[in-house]
Amino acid sequence: MWFHVSPRRLLSYLVTLHVLQLGSESLRVVGPGSPLHATVGQDVVLPCHLSPPKDARSLEILWTRHQFSEIVHHYRNGEDQYGEQLRGYQGRTELLTAGLSNGSLDLRILGLRPSDDGQYLCTVQNADSYAEAAVELEVSATGSVPQLSLEAYEDGGIRVLCRSAGWYPQPQVLWKDPDGQRLPSLSQRHSSDEQGLFDVEDTTIVSRSGARNFSCMVRNSRLNQEQESSLHISAPFFHNAHPWMVALAVLLMLLVALTGLSACLWRRKEKQDAAMAWRKFLLPENPDVVTLDPDTAHSQLILSEDRRSVRLGSARQDLPDSSKRFSDRYCVLGQEGFREGRHCWEVQGDLGGDFNWAVGVARDNIERKGCMDVVPEGGFWAVRHYRGHFESLTCPRTVLSPSPMPSRILVCLDCAEGLVTFINAKTGGEIFTFPPDQFSGEILRPWFWVQTKNTELHLRGGPPQSL
């Protein structure tokens, strides 16, 4: 969506751009030499830097799309400017200011969407110089396993439908017979959901000579990834073909599906029973005592003397830059690590309003330098409040709607079952539970992220509970 820019301001930009291009030798901006590849739901860093390196903190930095008026992120006079930012990027961009002094102009985009696909311009200017570089971002998503269904008899064969959802960009569909030879596509239909992900439906005619196994493959050519399903149609279904035979075949398939559904429901009941046992453990009278590990804290975070509170300071502290310390995001890990058992700890603070923060669980071996993929696949299970939005850090994000916004949150971990649950400690209501995962005996630690000044997270809890 375009964000309105007044004609006078746009004209001023264009005149300045023209004048500065005439004498822009003193600034040179370099971007990546090839397109960046990322998947929907991930965070991505668009790289851009000055060459030779120089302090960029006093420069005006502008990231735009397609046209000069489509502002993705604007930095000027040492501050981020959000007044003319495209609505689709609001709350989703971060200029990595830690690298500005070394000439780095990198921009992070959070929770990629299909609409983020395309070219970006990284532009810098000062009083007498101007330079820019292009960054190409290719966003992709691999969709669901195809579903095959028998539709009707047609042209002496059986028409078969292949459905799949959640792709970006538009996928290719390929039908194959048992010998690997392509079957012709009869018709194909694409549609997109509200996120911009594509659904595809494709049909083919399977003749008697093609009886046996055949398959439908849906492929993302950008990622070189594919999903495939196969189906077997026995020869008798083609003999003296009548519509009722297809109906019988469909009925048999439905019976098989219902049998599978019954088994699925039974397994779900077992999981629900396990979840009820898990809920009985939640809301302990004495949550675990958790403290913060100062060796992991970003140098701009200030920890209390008892290591039970953390807030964001106004400047970096002179601390050793070890491999344990977060260098980019304002994060800190808990001192305690858990391999087994069940554990809960309580976090308290002013968690609503304009405060940006995240709490959860992270693997001990997560990447702490540069870009972090803050999703379960990257080793994080967390919820966050970011610019008025409360969400789980799933891929894609899941919007949470607690009412009112909790001021105390319990983070609960079951190492054996692979469960991470967040509870409103005041009301006892469940906020969110991540799907079960396999922790495989790895060390898991509490994780905290404080991104705005005046945001302070406090850890509560009494003596450790017996497990």
CSV table of N, CA, C and O in Angstrom, one decimal, residues 158-245:
chain,number,residue,atom,x,y,z
A,158,ILE,N,-10.9,-40.9,-16.0
A,158,ILE,CA,-11.3,-40.4,-14.8
A,158,ILE,C,-10.6,-39.0,-14.5
A,158,ILE,O,-9.4,-39.0,-14.6
A,159,ARG,N,-11.4,-38.0,-14.3
A,159,ARG,CA,-10.8,-36.7,-14.0
A,159,ARG,C,-10.4,-36.7,-12.5
A,159,ARG,O,-11.2,-37.0,-11.6
A,160,VAL,N,-9.2,-36.3,-12.3
A,160,VAL,CA,-8.6,-36.2,-11.0
A,160,VAL,C,-8.2,-34.8,-10.7
A,160,VAL,O,-7.6,-34.1,-11.5
A,161,LEU,N,-8.5,-34.3,-9.4
A,161,LEU,CA,-8.2,-33.0,-9.0
A,161,LEU,C,-7.0,-33.0,-8.0
A,161,LEU,O,-7.0,-33.8,-7.1
A,162,CYS,N,-6.1,-32.1,-8.2
A,162,CYS,CA,-5.0,-31.9,-7.2
A,162,CYS,C,-5.1,-30.5,-6.6
A,162,CYS,O,-5.1,-29.5,-7.3
A,163,ARG,N,-5.1,-30.4,-5.3
A,163,ARG,CA,-5.2,-29.2,-4.6
A,163,ARG,C,-3.9,-29.0,-3.6
A,163,ARG,O,-3.5,-30.0,-3.0
A,164,SER,N,-3.5,-27.7,-3.5
A,164,SER,CA,-2.4,-27.4,-2.6
A,164,SER,C,-2.5,-26.0,-2.3
A,164,SER,O,-2.9,-25.1,-3.1
A,165,ALA,N,-2.1,-25.6,-1.0
A,165,ALA,CA,-2.2,-24.2,-0.6
A,165,ALA,C,-0.9,-23.7,0.1
A,165,ALA,O,-0.1,-24.5,0.5
A,166,GLY,N,-0.8,-22.4,0.1
A,166,GLY,CA,0.3,-21.7,0.9
A,166,GLY,C,1.6,-21.5,0.2
A,166,GLY,O,2.7,-21.6,0.8
A,167,TRP,N,1.6,-21.3,-1.1
A,167,TRP,CA,2.8,-21.1,-1.9
A,167,TRP,C,3.1,-19.7,-2.3
A,167,TRP,O,2.2,-18.9,-2.4
A,168,TYR,N,4.4,-19.4,-2.5
A,168,TYR,CA,4.8,-18.1,-3.1
A,168,TYR,C,6.2,-18.3,-3.7
A,168,TYR,O,7.1,-18.8,-3.0
A,169,PRO,N,6.4,-17.8,-4.9
A,169,PRO,CA,5.4,-17.2,-5.8
A,169,PRO,C,4.5,-18.4,-6.4
A,169,PRO,O,4.5,-19.5,-5.8
A,170,GLN,N,3.7,-18.1,-7.5
A,170,GLN,CA,2.8,-19.1,-8.0
A,170,GLN,C,3.6,-20.4,-8.3
A,170,GLN,O,4.7,-20.3,-9.0
A,171,PRO,N,3.2,-21.5,-7.8
A,171,PRO,CA,3.9,-22.8,-8.1
A,171,PRO,C,3.6,-23.4,-9.4
A,171,PRO,O,2.6,-23.0,-10.1
A,172,GLN,N,4.4,-24.4,-9.8
A,172,GLN,CA,4.2,-25.2,-11.0
A,172,GLN,C,3.6,-26.5,-10.6
A,172,GLN,O,3.9,-27.0,-9.5
A,173,VAL,N,2.7,-27.0,-11.4
A,173,VAL,CA,2.1,-28.3,-11.1
A,173,VAL,C,2.5,-29.3,-12.3
A,173,VAL,O,2.4,-29.0,-13.4
A,174,LEU,N,2.9,-30.5,-11.9
A,174,LEU,CA,3.3,-31.5,-12.8
A,174,LEU,C,2.7,-32.8,-12.5
A,174,LEU,O,2.8,-33.3,-11.4
A,175,TRP,N,2.0,-33.4,-13.5
A,175,TRP,CA,1.4,-34.8,-13.3
A,175,TRP,C,2.3,-35.8,-14.0
A,175,TRP,O,2.9,-35.5,-15.0
A,176,LYS,N,2.5,-36.9,-13.3
A,176,LYS,CA,3.4,-38.0,-13.8
A,176,LYS,C,2.7,-39.3,-13.7
A,176,LYS,O,2.0,-39.6,-12.8
A,177,ASP,N,2.9,-40.2,-14.8
A,177,ASP,CA,2.4,-41.5,-14.7
A,177,ASP,C,3.5,-42.4,-14.1
A,177,ASP,O,4.5,-42.0,-13.7
A,178,PRO,N,3.2,-43.8,-13.9
A,178,PRO,CA,4.1,-44.6,-13.2
A,178,PRO,C,5.5,-44.7,-13.9
A,178,PRO,O,6.5,-45.0,-13.2
A,179,ASP,N,5.6,-44.4,-15.1
A,179,ASP,CA,6.9,-44.4,-15.8
A,179,ASP,C,7.7,-43.1,-15.7
A,179,ASP,O,8.7,-42.9,-16.4
A,180,GLY,N,7.1,-42.1,-15.0
A,180,GLY,CA,7.7,-40.8,-14.9
A,180,GLY,C,7.4,-39.9,-16.1
A,180,GLY,O,7.9,-38.8,-16.1
A,181,GLN,N,6.5,-40.3,-17.0
A,181,GLN,CA,6.1,-39.5,-18.1
A,181,GLN,C,5.1,-38.5,-17.7
A,181,GLN,O,4.2,-38.8,-16.9
A,182,ARG,N,5.1,-37.3,-18.3
A,182,ARG,CA,4.2,-36.3,-17.9
A,182,ARG,C,2.8,-36.5,-18.5
A,182,ARG,O,2.6,-37.0,-19.6
A,183,LEU,N,1.8,-36.3,-17.6
A,183,LEU,CA,0.4,-36.3,-18.1
A,183,LEU,C,-0.1,-34.9,-18.3
A,183,LEU,O,0.3,-33.9,-17.6
A,184,PRO,N,-0.9,-34.7,-19.4
A,184,PRO,CA,-1.3,-33.3,-19.7
A,184,PRO,C,-2.2,-32.8,-18.6
A,184,PRO,O,-3.1,-33.5,-18.1
A,185,SER,N,-2.1,-31.5,-18.4
A,185,SER,CA,-3.0,-30.8,-17.5
A,185,SER,C,-4.2,-30.4,-18.2
A,185,SER,O,-4.2,-29.8,-19.3
A,186,LEU,N,-5.4,-30.6,-17.6
A,186,LEU,CA,-6.7,-30.3,-18.2
A,186,LEU,C,-7.0,-28.8,-18.0
A,186,LEU,O,-7.4,-28.1,-18.9
A,187,SER,N,-6.9,-28.4,-16.7
A,187,SER,CA,-7.2,-27.0,-16.4
A,187,SER,C,-6.5,-26.7,-15.1
A,187,SER,O,-6.2,-27.6,-14.3
A,188,GLN,N,-6.2,-25.4,-14.9
A,188,GLN,CA,-5.5,-25.0,-13.6
A,188,GLN,C,-6.1,-23.7,-13.2
A,188,GLN,O,-6.4,-22.8,-14.0
A,189,ARG,N,-6.2,-23.5,-11.8
A,189,ARG,CA,-6.7,-22.3,-11.3
A,189,ARG,C,-5.9,-21.9,-10.1
A,189,ARG,O,-5.5,-22.7,-9.2
A,190,HIS,N,-5.5,-20.6,-10.0
A,190,HIS,CA,-4.7,-20.0,-8.9
A,190,HIS,C,-5.6,-19.0,-8.2
A,190,HIS,O,-6.4,-18.3,-8.8
A,191,SER,N,-5.4,-18.9,-6.9
A,191,SER,CA,-6.1,-17.9,-6.1
A,191,SER,C,-5.1,-17.5,-5.0
A,191,SER,O,-4.2,-18.3,-4.6
A,192,SER,N,-5.3,-16.4,-4.4
A,192,SER,CA,-4.4,-16.0,-3.3
A,192,SER,C,-5.2,-15.6,-2.1
A,192,SER,O,-6.4,-15.1,-2.2
A,193,ASP,N,-4.7,-15.9,-0.9
A,193,ASP,CA,-5.4,-15.6,0.4
A,193,ASP,C,-5.0,-14.2,0.8
A,193,ASP,O,-4.3,-13.4,0.1
A,194,GLU,N,-5.5,-13.8,2.0
A,194,GLU,CA,-5.3,-12.4,2.4
A,194,GLU,C,-3.8,-12.1,2.7
A,194,GLU,O,-3.4,-10.9,2.7
A,195,GLN,N,-3.0,-13.1,2.9
A,195,GLN,CA,-1.6,-12.9,3.1
A,195,GLN,C,-0.8,-12.8,1.8
A,195,GLN,O,0.4,-12.4,1.8
A,196,GLY,N,-1.5,-13.1,0.7
A,196,GLY,CA,-0.8,-13.1,-0.6
A,196,GLY,C,-0.2,-14.5,-1.0
A,196,GLY,O,0.5,-14.6,-2.0
A,197,LEU,N,-0.5,-15.5,-0.2
A,197,LEU,CA,0.0,-16.9,-0.5
A,197,LEU,C,-0.9,-17.5,-1.5
A,197,LEU,O,-2.2,-17.3,-1.5
A,198,PHE,N,-0.4,-18.3,-2.4
A,198,PHE,CA,-1.2,-18.8,-3.5
A,198,PHE,C,-1.7,-20.3,-3.2
A,198,PHE,O,-1.0,-21.1,-2.7
A,199,ASP,N,-2.9,-20.5,-3.6
A,199,ASP,CA,-3.5,-21.8,-3.7
A,199,ASP,C,-3.6,-22.2,-5.1
A,199,ASP,O,-3.8,-21.4,-6.0
A,200,VAL,N,-3.5,-23.5,-5.4
A,200,VAL,CA,-3.5,-24.0,-6.8
A,200,VAL,C,-4.4,-25.2,-6.8
A,200,VAL,O,-4.4,-26.1,-5.9
A,201,GLU,N,-5.2,-25.3,-7.9
A,201,GLU,CA,-6.0,-26.5,-8.3
A,201,GLU,C,-5.7,-26.8,-9.7
A,201,GLU,O,-5.8,-26.0,-10.6
A,202,ASP,N,-5.4,-28.1,-9.9
A,202,ASP,CA,-5.1,-28.6,-11.3
A,202,ASP,C,-5.8,-29.9,-11.5
A,202,ASP,O,-5.9,-30.8,-10.6
A,203,THR,N,-6.3,-30.1,-12.7
A,203,THR,CA,-6.9,-31.4,-13.0
A,203,THR,C,-6.3,-32.1,-14.2
A,203,THR,O,-5.7,-31.4,-15.1
A,204,THR,N,-6.4,-33.4,-14.3
A,204,THR,CA,-5.9,-34.1,-15.4
A,204,THR,C,-6.9,-35.3,-15.6
A,204,THR,O,-7.7,-35.6,-14.7
A,205,ILE,N,-6.8,-36.0,-16.8
A,205,ILE,CA,-7.6,-37.1,-17.1
A,205,ILE,C,-6.7,-38.3,-17.0
A,205,ILE,O,-5.7,-38.4,-17.7
A,206,VAL,N,-7.0,-39.3,-16.2
A,206,VAL,CA,-6.3,-40.6,-16.1
A,206,VAL,C,-7.0,-41.6,-16.9
A,206,VAL,O,-8.2,-41.9,-16.6
A,207,SER,N,-6.4,-42.2,-17.9
A,207,SER,CA,-7.0,-43.2,-18.7
A,207,SER,C,-6.7,-44.6,-18.2
A,207,SER,O,-5.9,-44.7,-17.3
A,208,ARG,N,-7.4,-45.5,-18.8
A,208,ARG,CA,-7.2,-46.9,-18.4
A,208,ARG,C,-5.8,-47.4,-18.5
A,208,ARG,O,-5.2,-48.1,-17.7
A,209,SER,N,-5.1,-46.9,-19.6
A,209,SER,CA,-3.7,-47.2,-19.8
A,209,SER,C,-2.8,-46.6,-18.7
A,209,SER,O,-1.7,-47.1,-18.5
A,210,GLY,N,-3.3,-45.6,-18.0
A,210,GLY,CA,-2.6,-45.0,-17.0
A,210,GLY,C,-2.9,-45.6,-15.6
A,210,GLY,O,-2.4,-45.1,-14.6
A,211,ALA,N,-3.8,-46.6,-15.6
A,211,ALA,CA,-4.1,-47.2,-14.3
A,211,ALA,C,-2.8,-47.7,-13.6
A,211,ALA,O,-2.0,-48.2,-14.3
A,212,ARG,N,-2.8,-47.7,-12.4
A,212,ARG,CA,-1.7,-47.9,-11.5
A,212,ARG,C,-1.4,-46.6,-10.7
A,212,ARG,O,-2.3,-45.8,-10.6
A,213,ASN,N,-0.2,-46.5,-10.2
A,213,ASN,CA,0.1,-45.3,-9.5
A,213,ASN,C,0.4,-44.1,-10.4
A,213,ASN,O,1.0,-44.3,-11.5
A,214,PHE,N,-0.1,-42.9,-10.1
A,214,PHE,CA,0.3,-41.7,-10.7
A,214,PHE,C,0.4,-40.6,-9.6
A,214,PHE,O,0.0,-40.8,-8.5
A,215,SER,N,1.0,-39.5,-10.0
A,215,SER,CA,1.3,-38.5,-8.9
A,215,SER,C,1.1,-37.1,-9.4
A,215,SER,O,1.1,-36.8,-10.6
A,216,CYS,N,0.9,-36.2,-8.5
A,216,CYS,CA,0.8,-34.8,-8.7
A,216,CYS,C,1.9,-34.1,-7.9
A,216,CYS,O,2.0,-34.3,-6.7
A,217,MET,N,2.8,-33.4,-8.5
A,217,MET,CA,3.9,-32.7,-7.9
A,217,MET,C,3.7,-31.2,-8.0
A,217,MET,O,3.5,-30.7,-9.1
A,218,VAL,N,3.7,-30.5,-6.9
A,218,VAL,CA,3.6,-29.0,-6.9
A,218,VAL,C,5.0,-28.5,-6.5
A,218,VAL,O,5.6,-28.9,-5.5
A,219,ARG,N,5.5,-27.6,-7.3
A,219,ARG,CA,7.0,-27.2,-7.1
A,219,ARG,C,7.1,-25.7,-7.1
A,219,ARG,O,6.5,-24.9,-7.8
A,220,ASN,N,8.0,-25.3,-6.1
A,220,ASN,CA,8.4,-23.9,-6.0
A,220,ASN,C,9.8,-23.8,-6.7
A,220,ASN,O,10.8,-24.2,-6.2
A,221,SER,N,9.8,-23.2,-7.9
A,221,SER,CA,11.0,-23.2,-8.7
A,221,SER,C,12.1,-22.3,-8.1
A,221,SER,O,13.3,-22.4,-8.3
A,222,ARG,N,11.6,-21.3,-7.4
A,222,ARG,CA,12.6,-20.3,-6.8
A,222,ARG,C,13.4,-21.0,-5.7
A,222,ARG,O,14.6,-20.7,-5.5
A,223,LEU,N,12.7,-21.9,-4.9
A,223,LEU,CA,13.4,-22.6,-3.8
A,223,LEU,C,13.9,-24.0,-4.3
A,223,LEU,O,14.7,-24.6,-3.5
A,224,ASN,N,13.5,-24.4,-5.4
A,224,ASN,CA,13.8,-25.8,-5.9
A,224,ASN,C,13.3,-26.8,-4.8
A,224,ASN,O,13.9,-27.8,-4.5
A,225,GLN,N,12.1,-26.5,-4.3
A,225,GLN,CA,11.4,-27.4,-3.3
A,225,GLN,C,10.1,-27.8,-3.9
A,225,GLN,O,9.5,-27.1,-4.7
A,226,GLU,N,9.7,-29.0,-3.5
A,226,GLU,CA,8.4,-29.5,-4.1
A,226,GLU,C,7.7,-30.4,-3.1
A,226,GLU,O,8.3,-30.9,-2.1
A,227,GLN,N,6.4,-30.5,-3.3
A,227,GLN,CA,5.5,-31.4,-2.5
A,227,GLN,C,4.8,-32.4,-3.5
A,227,GLN,O,4.4,-31.9,-4.6
A,228,GLU,N,4.7,-33.6,-3.1
A,228,GLU,CA,4.2,-34.6,-4.1
A,228,GLU,C,3.3,-35.6,-3.4
A,228,GLU,O,3.5,-36.0,-2.2
A,229,SER,N,2.2,-36.0,-4.1
A,229,SER,CA,1.3,-37.0,-3.6
A,229,SER,C,1.0,-38.0,-4.7
A,229,SER,O,1.0,-37.5,-5.9
A,230,SER,N,0.7,-39.2,-4.4
A,230,SER,CA,0.4,-40.2,-5.4
A,230,SER,C,-0.9,-40.9,-5.1
A,230,SER,O,-1.3,-40.9,-3.9
A,231,LEU,N,-1.5,-41.5,-6.1
A,231,LEU,CA,-2.7,-42.2,-5.9
A,231,LEU,C,-2.8,-43.4,-6.9
A,231,LEU,O,-2.2,-43.4,-8.0
A,232,HIS,N,-3.4,-44.5,-6.4
A,232,HIS,CA,-3.5,-45.7,-7.3
A,232,HIS,C,-5.0,-45.9,-7.6
A,232,HIS,O,-5.9,-45.9,-6.8
A,233,ILE,N,-5.3,-46.0,-8.9
A,233,ILE,CA,-6.6,-46.4,-9.4
A,233,ILE,C,-6.6,-47.7,-10.0
A,233,ILE,O,-5.8,-47.9,-11.0
A,234,SER,N,-7.3,-48.7,-9.5
A,234,SER,CA,-7.3,-50.1,-10.0
A,234,SER,C,-8.0,-50.1,-11.4
A,234,SER,O,-8.9,-49.4,-11.7
A,235,ALA,N,-7.6,-51.1,-12.2
A,235,ALA,CA,-8.1,-51.2,-13.6
A,235,ALA,C,-9.6,-51.4,-13.6
A,235,ALA,O,-10.3,-50.9,-14.5
A,236,PRO,N,-10.3,-52.2,-12.6
A,236,PRO,CA,-11.7,-52.4,-12.7
A,236,PRO,C,-12.5,-51.1,-12.7
A,236,PRO,O,-13.6,-51.1,-13.3
A,237,PHE,N,-12.0,-50.0,-12.2
A,237,PHE,CA,-12.7,-48.8,-12.2
A,237,PHE,C,-12.9,-48.2,-13.6
A,237,PHE,O,-13.7,-47.4,-13.9
A,238,PHE,N,-12.0,-48.7,-14.5
A,238,PHE,CA,-12.1,-48.2,-15.9
A,238,PHE,C,-13.0,-49.1,-16.8
A,238,PHE,O,-13.3,-48.8,-17.9
A,239,HIS,N,-13.4,-50.3,-16.3
A,239,HIS,CA,-14.1,-51.3,-17.1
A,239,HIS,C,-15.6,-50.9,-17.2
A,239,HIS,O,-16.2,-50.8,-16.1
A,240,ASN,N,-16.1,-50.7,-18.4
A,240,ASN,CA,-17.5,-50.3,-18.5
A,240,ASN,C,-17.8,-49.1,-17.6
A,240,ASN,O,-18.7,-49.2,-16.8
A,241,ALA,N,-17.0,-48.1,-17.7
A,241,ALA,CA,-17.1,-47.0,-16.8
A,241,ALA,C,-18.5,-46.4,-16.7
A,241,ALA,O,-19.1,-46.1,-17.7
A,242,HIS,N,-18.9,-46.3,-15.5
A,242,HIS,CA,-20.2,-45.7,-15.2
A,242,HIS,C,-20.0,-44.7,-14.0
A,242,HIS,O,-19.2,-44.9,-13.2
A,243,PRO,N,-20.8,-43.7,-14.0
A,243,PRO,CA,-20.6,-42.7,-12.9
A,243,PRO,C,-20.7,-43.3,-11.5
A,243,PRO,O,-20.1,-42.8,-10.6
A,244,TRP,N,-21.6,-44.3,-11.3
A,244,TRP,CA,-21.8,-44.9,-10.0
A,244,TRP,C,-20.5,-45.5,-9.5
A,244,TRP,O,-20.2,-45.6,-8.3
A,245,MET,N,-19.6,-45.9,-10.4
A,245,MET,CA,-18.3,-46.5,-10.0
A,245,MET,C,-17.4,-45.5,-9.4
A,245,MET,O,-16.7,-45.7,-8.4
